[in-house]
Coordinates of C-alpha atoms and ligand atoms in Angstrom, one line a residue:
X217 CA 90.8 -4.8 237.9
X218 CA 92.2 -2.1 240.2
X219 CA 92.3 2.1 239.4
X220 CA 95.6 3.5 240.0
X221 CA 94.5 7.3 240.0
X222 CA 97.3 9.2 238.3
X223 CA 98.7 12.6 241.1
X224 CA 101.1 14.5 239.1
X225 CA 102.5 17.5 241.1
X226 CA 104.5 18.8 238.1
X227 CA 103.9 22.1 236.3
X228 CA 104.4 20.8 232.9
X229 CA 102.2 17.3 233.2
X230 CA 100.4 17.3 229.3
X231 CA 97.6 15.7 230.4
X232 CA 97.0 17.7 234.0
X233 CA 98.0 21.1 232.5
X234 CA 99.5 22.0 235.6
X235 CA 96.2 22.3 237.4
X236 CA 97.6 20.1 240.7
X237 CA 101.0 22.1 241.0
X238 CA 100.9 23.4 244.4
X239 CA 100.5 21.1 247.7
X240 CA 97.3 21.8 248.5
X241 CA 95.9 21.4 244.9
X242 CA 97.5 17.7 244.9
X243 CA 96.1 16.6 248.4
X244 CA 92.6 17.6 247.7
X245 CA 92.6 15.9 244.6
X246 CA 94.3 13.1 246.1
X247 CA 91.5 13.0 248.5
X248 CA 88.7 13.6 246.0
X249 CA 90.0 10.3 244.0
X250 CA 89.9 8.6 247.8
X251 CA 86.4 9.9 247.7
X252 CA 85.5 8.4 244.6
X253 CA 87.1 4.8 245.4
X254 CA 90.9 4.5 244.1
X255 CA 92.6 1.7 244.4
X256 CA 96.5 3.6 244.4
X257 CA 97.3 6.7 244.3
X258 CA 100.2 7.1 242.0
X259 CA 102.4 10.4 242.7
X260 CA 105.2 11.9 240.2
X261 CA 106.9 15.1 240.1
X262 CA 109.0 14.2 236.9
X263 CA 107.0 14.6 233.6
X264 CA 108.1 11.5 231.1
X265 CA 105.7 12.9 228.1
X266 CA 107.6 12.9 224.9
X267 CA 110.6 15.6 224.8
X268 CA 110.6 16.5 229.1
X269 CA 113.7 17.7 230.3
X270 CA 114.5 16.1 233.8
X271 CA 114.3 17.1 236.8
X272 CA 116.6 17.6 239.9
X273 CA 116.5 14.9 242.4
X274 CA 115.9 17.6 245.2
X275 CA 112.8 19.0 243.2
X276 CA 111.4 15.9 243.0
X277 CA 111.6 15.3 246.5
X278 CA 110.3 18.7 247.5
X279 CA 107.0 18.4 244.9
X280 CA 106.1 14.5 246.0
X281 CA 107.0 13.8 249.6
X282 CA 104.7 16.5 251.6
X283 CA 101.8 15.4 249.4
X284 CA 103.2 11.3 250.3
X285 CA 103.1 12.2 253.7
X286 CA 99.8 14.0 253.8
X287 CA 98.0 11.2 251.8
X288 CA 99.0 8.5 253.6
X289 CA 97.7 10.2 256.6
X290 CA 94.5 9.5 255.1
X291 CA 95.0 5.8 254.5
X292 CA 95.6 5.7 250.8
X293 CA 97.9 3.1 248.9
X294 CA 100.0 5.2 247.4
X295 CA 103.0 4.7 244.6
X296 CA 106.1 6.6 243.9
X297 CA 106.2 7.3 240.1
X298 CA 109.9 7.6 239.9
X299 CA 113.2 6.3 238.4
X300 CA 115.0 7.5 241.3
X301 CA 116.3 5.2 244.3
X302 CA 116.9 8.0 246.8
X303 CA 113.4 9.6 245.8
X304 CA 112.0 6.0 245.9
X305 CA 112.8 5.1 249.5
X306 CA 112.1 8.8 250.8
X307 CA 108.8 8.4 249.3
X308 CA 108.5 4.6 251.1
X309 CA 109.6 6.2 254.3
X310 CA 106.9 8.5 254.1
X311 CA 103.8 6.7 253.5
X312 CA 104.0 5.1 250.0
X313 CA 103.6 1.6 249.5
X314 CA 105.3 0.7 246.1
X315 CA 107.4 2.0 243.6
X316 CA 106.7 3.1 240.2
X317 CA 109.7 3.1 238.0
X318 CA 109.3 4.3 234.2
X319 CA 112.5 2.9 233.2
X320 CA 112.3 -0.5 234.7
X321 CA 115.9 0.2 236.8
X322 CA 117.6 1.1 233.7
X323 CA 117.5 4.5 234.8
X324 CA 119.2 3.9 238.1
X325 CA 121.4 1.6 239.1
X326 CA 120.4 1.6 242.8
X327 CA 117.1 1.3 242.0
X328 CA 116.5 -2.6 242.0
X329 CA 118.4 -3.3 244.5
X330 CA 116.8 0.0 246.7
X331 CA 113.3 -2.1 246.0
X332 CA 114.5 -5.4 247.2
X333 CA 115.7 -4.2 250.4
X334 CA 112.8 -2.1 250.7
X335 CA 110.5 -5.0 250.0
X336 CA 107.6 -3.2 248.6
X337 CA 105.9 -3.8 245.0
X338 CA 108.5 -2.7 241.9
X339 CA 106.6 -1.9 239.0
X340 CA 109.0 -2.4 236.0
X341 CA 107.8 -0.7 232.8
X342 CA 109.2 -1.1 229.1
X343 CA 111.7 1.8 228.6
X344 CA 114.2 2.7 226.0
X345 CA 115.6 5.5 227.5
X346 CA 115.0 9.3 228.4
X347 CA 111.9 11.1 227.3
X348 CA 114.0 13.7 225.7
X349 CA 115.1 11.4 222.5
X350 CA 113.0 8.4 223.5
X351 CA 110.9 8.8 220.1
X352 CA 114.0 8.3 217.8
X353 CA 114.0 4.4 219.9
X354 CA 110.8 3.5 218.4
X355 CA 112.0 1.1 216.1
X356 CA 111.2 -3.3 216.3
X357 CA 111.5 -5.6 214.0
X358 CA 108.0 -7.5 216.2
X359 CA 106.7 -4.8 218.7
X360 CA 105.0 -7.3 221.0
X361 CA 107.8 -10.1 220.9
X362 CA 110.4 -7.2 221.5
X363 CA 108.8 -5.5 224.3
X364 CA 108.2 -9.0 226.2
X365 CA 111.9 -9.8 225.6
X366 CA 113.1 -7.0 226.9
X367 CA 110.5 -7.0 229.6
X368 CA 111.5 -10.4 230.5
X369 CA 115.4 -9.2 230.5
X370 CA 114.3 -6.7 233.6
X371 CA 112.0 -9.3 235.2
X372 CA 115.2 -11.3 235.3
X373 CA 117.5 -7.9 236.3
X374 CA 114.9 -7.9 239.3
X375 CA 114.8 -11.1 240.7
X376 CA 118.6 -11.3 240.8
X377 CA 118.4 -8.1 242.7
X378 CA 116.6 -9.8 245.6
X379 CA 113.1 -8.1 244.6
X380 CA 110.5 -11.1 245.5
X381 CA 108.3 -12.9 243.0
X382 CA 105.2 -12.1 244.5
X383 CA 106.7 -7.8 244.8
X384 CA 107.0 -7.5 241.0
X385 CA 104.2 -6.0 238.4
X386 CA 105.2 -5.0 235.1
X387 CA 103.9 -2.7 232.2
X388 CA 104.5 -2.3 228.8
X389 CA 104.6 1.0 228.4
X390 CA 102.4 2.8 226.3
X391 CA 103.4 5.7 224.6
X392 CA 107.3 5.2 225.7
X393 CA 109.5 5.1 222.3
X394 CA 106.5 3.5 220.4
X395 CA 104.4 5.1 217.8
X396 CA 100.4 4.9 217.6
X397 CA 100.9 1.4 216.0
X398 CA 103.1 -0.2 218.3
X399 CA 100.9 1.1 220.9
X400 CA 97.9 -0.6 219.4
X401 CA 99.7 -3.7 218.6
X402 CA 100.5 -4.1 222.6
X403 CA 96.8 -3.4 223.4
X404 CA 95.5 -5.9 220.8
X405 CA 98.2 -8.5 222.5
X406 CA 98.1 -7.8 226.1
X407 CA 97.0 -11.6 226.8
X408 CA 100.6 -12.2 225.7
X409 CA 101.7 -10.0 228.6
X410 CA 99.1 -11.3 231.2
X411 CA 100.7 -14.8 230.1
X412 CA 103.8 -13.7 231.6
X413 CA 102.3 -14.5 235.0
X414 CA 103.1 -11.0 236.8
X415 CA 100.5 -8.4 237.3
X416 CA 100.2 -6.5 234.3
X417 CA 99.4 -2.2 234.6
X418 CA 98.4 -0.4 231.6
X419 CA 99.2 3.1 231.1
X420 CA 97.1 4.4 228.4
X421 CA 94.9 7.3 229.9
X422 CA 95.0 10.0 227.4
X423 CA 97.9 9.2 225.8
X424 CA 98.5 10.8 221.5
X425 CA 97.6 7.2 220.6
X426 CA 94.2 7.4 221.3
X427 CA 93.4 9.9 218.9
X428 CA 91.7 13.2 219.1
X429 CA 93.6 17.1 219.8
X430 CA 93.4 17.3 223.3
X431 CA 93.7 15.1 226.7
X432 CA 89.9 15.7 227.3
X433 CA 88.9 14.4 223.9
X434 CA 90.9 11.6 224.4
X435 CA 89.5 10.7 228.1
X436 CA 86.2 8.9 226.5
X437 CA 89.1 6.7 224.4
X438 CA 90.6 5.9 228.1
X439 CA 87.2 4.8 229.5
X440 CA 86.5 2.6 226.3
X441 CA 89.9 0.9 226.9
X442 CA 89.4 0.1 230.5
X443 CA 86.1 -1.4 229.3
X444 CA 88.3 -3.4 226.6
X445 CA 91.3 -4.4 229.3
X446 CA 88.5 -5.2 231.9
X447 CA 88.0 -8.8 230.9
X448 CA 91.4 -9.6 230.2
X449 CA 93.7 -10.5 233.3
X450 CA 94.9 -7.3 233.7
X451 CA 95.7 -6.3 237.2
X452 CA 95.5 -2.1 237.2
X453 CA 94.8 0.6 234.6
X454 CA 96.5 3.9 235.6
X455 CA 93.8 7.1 234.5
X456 CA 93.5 10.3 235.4
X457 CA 89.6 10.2 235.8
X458 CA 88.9 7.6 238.7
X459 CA 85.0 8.2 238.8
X460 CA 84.0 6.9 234.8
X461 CA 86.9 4.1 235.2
X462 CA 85.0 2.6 238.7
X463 CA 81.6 3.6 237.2
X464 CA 82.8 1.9 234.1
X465 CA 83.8 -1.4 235.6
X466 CA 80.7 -1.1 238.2
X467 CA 78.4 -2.0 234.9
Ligands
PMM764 N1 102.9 6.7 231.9 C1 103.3 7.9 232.3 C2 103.9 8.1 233.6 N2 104.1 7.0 234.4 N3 103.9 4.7 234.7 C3 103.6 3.5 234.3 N4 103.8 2.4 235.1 N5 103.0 3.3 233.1 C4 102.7 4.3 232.3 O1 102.2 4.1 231.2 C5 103.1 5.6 232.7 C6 103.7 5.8 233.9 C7 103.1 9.1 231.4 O2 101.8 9.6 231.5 P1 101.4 10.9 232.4 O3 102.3 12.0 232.0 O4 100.0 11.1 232.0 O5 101.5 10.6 233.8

């Protein structure tokens, strides 16, 4: 199972408290986690945690793109955590090697077709909508047979874009419009996602649905769950701690 190490150059991350703001604080980190033996380095300037306001398109580009370039410099695989098209092939054009998109191209219109012409890995997560309201969405009648229909709606949305078979990885989305339930429903079924036959990511590092009152107390949570996911098909957890998840799956 791969480590997707999680590089959020935003000011108002809930889990990174702003500590990787500024250029320089993102590109040693981004090197420390090269240090320590990531597999991706996954870079976002929007914050998606429950109730963010969006960002503009040209502040996104200013936050991730220098610290794209800089990274790549050092030979890391690196992802664009974005539900932007234009941001999405800026970041491919400097350095980055797949895209990241929250919103499975619901967000964007351009943005399936943007990754098929690109011809990078698309990442396709379970969305409902914005972060701002995106709480109010989580409602199913089945969580897990709802999230793969809808999943397999934007598997379909991407192959008719012209984004290859073998390009597409999908995620069910921890966390987005889902309560602690749903959330643990999805863990409990993952094999039914694995079953899907694309390589599955799982976003769960220090999410609410862990438990605990703070990211920190919830990190131990995270390591258990890679633990958990680590004999089950899935492809790539995306944490915040690299070091405990490789030392974790070392054992
Ligand atoms: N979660 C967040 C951001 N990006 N991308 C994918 N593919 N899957 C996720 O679960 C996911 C994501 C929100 O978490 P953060 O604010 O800690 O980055």
């Amino acid at each position: 199972m791969l480590i997707m190490g999680i590089l959020n150059v935003t000011p108002d991350s809930f889990a990174d408290g702003g500590r990787h703001n500024d250029f320089d604080a993102a590109v040693a980190r981004g090197l420390e986690m090269i240090a320590e033996g990531v597999d991706i380095i996954d870079i976002g300037g929007e914050s998606t945690r429950p109730g963010a306001d969006r960002i503009s398109e040209a502040e996104e580009i200013e936050r991730t793109i220098p610290v794209i370039t800089e990274l790549a410099k050092h030979g890391a695989r690196i992802s664009i955590d974005t539900m932007r098209a234009s941001t999405a092939e800026a970041a491919i054009k400097a350095g980055a090697a797949m895209i990241n998109d929250v919103s499975g191209g619901l967000a964007d219109s351009n943005m399936l077709q943007t990754a098929a012409r690109l011809k990078v890995p698309y990442i396709a997560m379970h969305w409902r909508g914005q972060s701002k309201d995106m709480n109010s969405k989580a409602v199913y009648s089945d969580v897990v047979i709802d999230v793969i229909s809808e999943l397999q709606e934007r598997i379909t949305a991407a192959l008719d874009a012209g984004i290859e078979v073998g390009n597409l990885i999908i995620d069910p989305g921890l966390g987005f419009a889902k309560d602690a339930e749903h959330n643990w429903e999805i863990v409990d079924s993952i094999d039914s996602f694995v079953d899907l036959g694309y390589p599955v990511l799982v976003g769960a590092s220090r999410k609410r649905f862990l438990g605990g009152d703070s990211p920190d107390e919830r990190e131990q949570a995270t390591i258990d769950l890679t633990k958990r996911l680590a004999s089950t098909g899935v492809w790539a957890v995306r944490v915040h701690s690299v070091k405990p998840h490789k030392e974790v799956l070392a054992q």
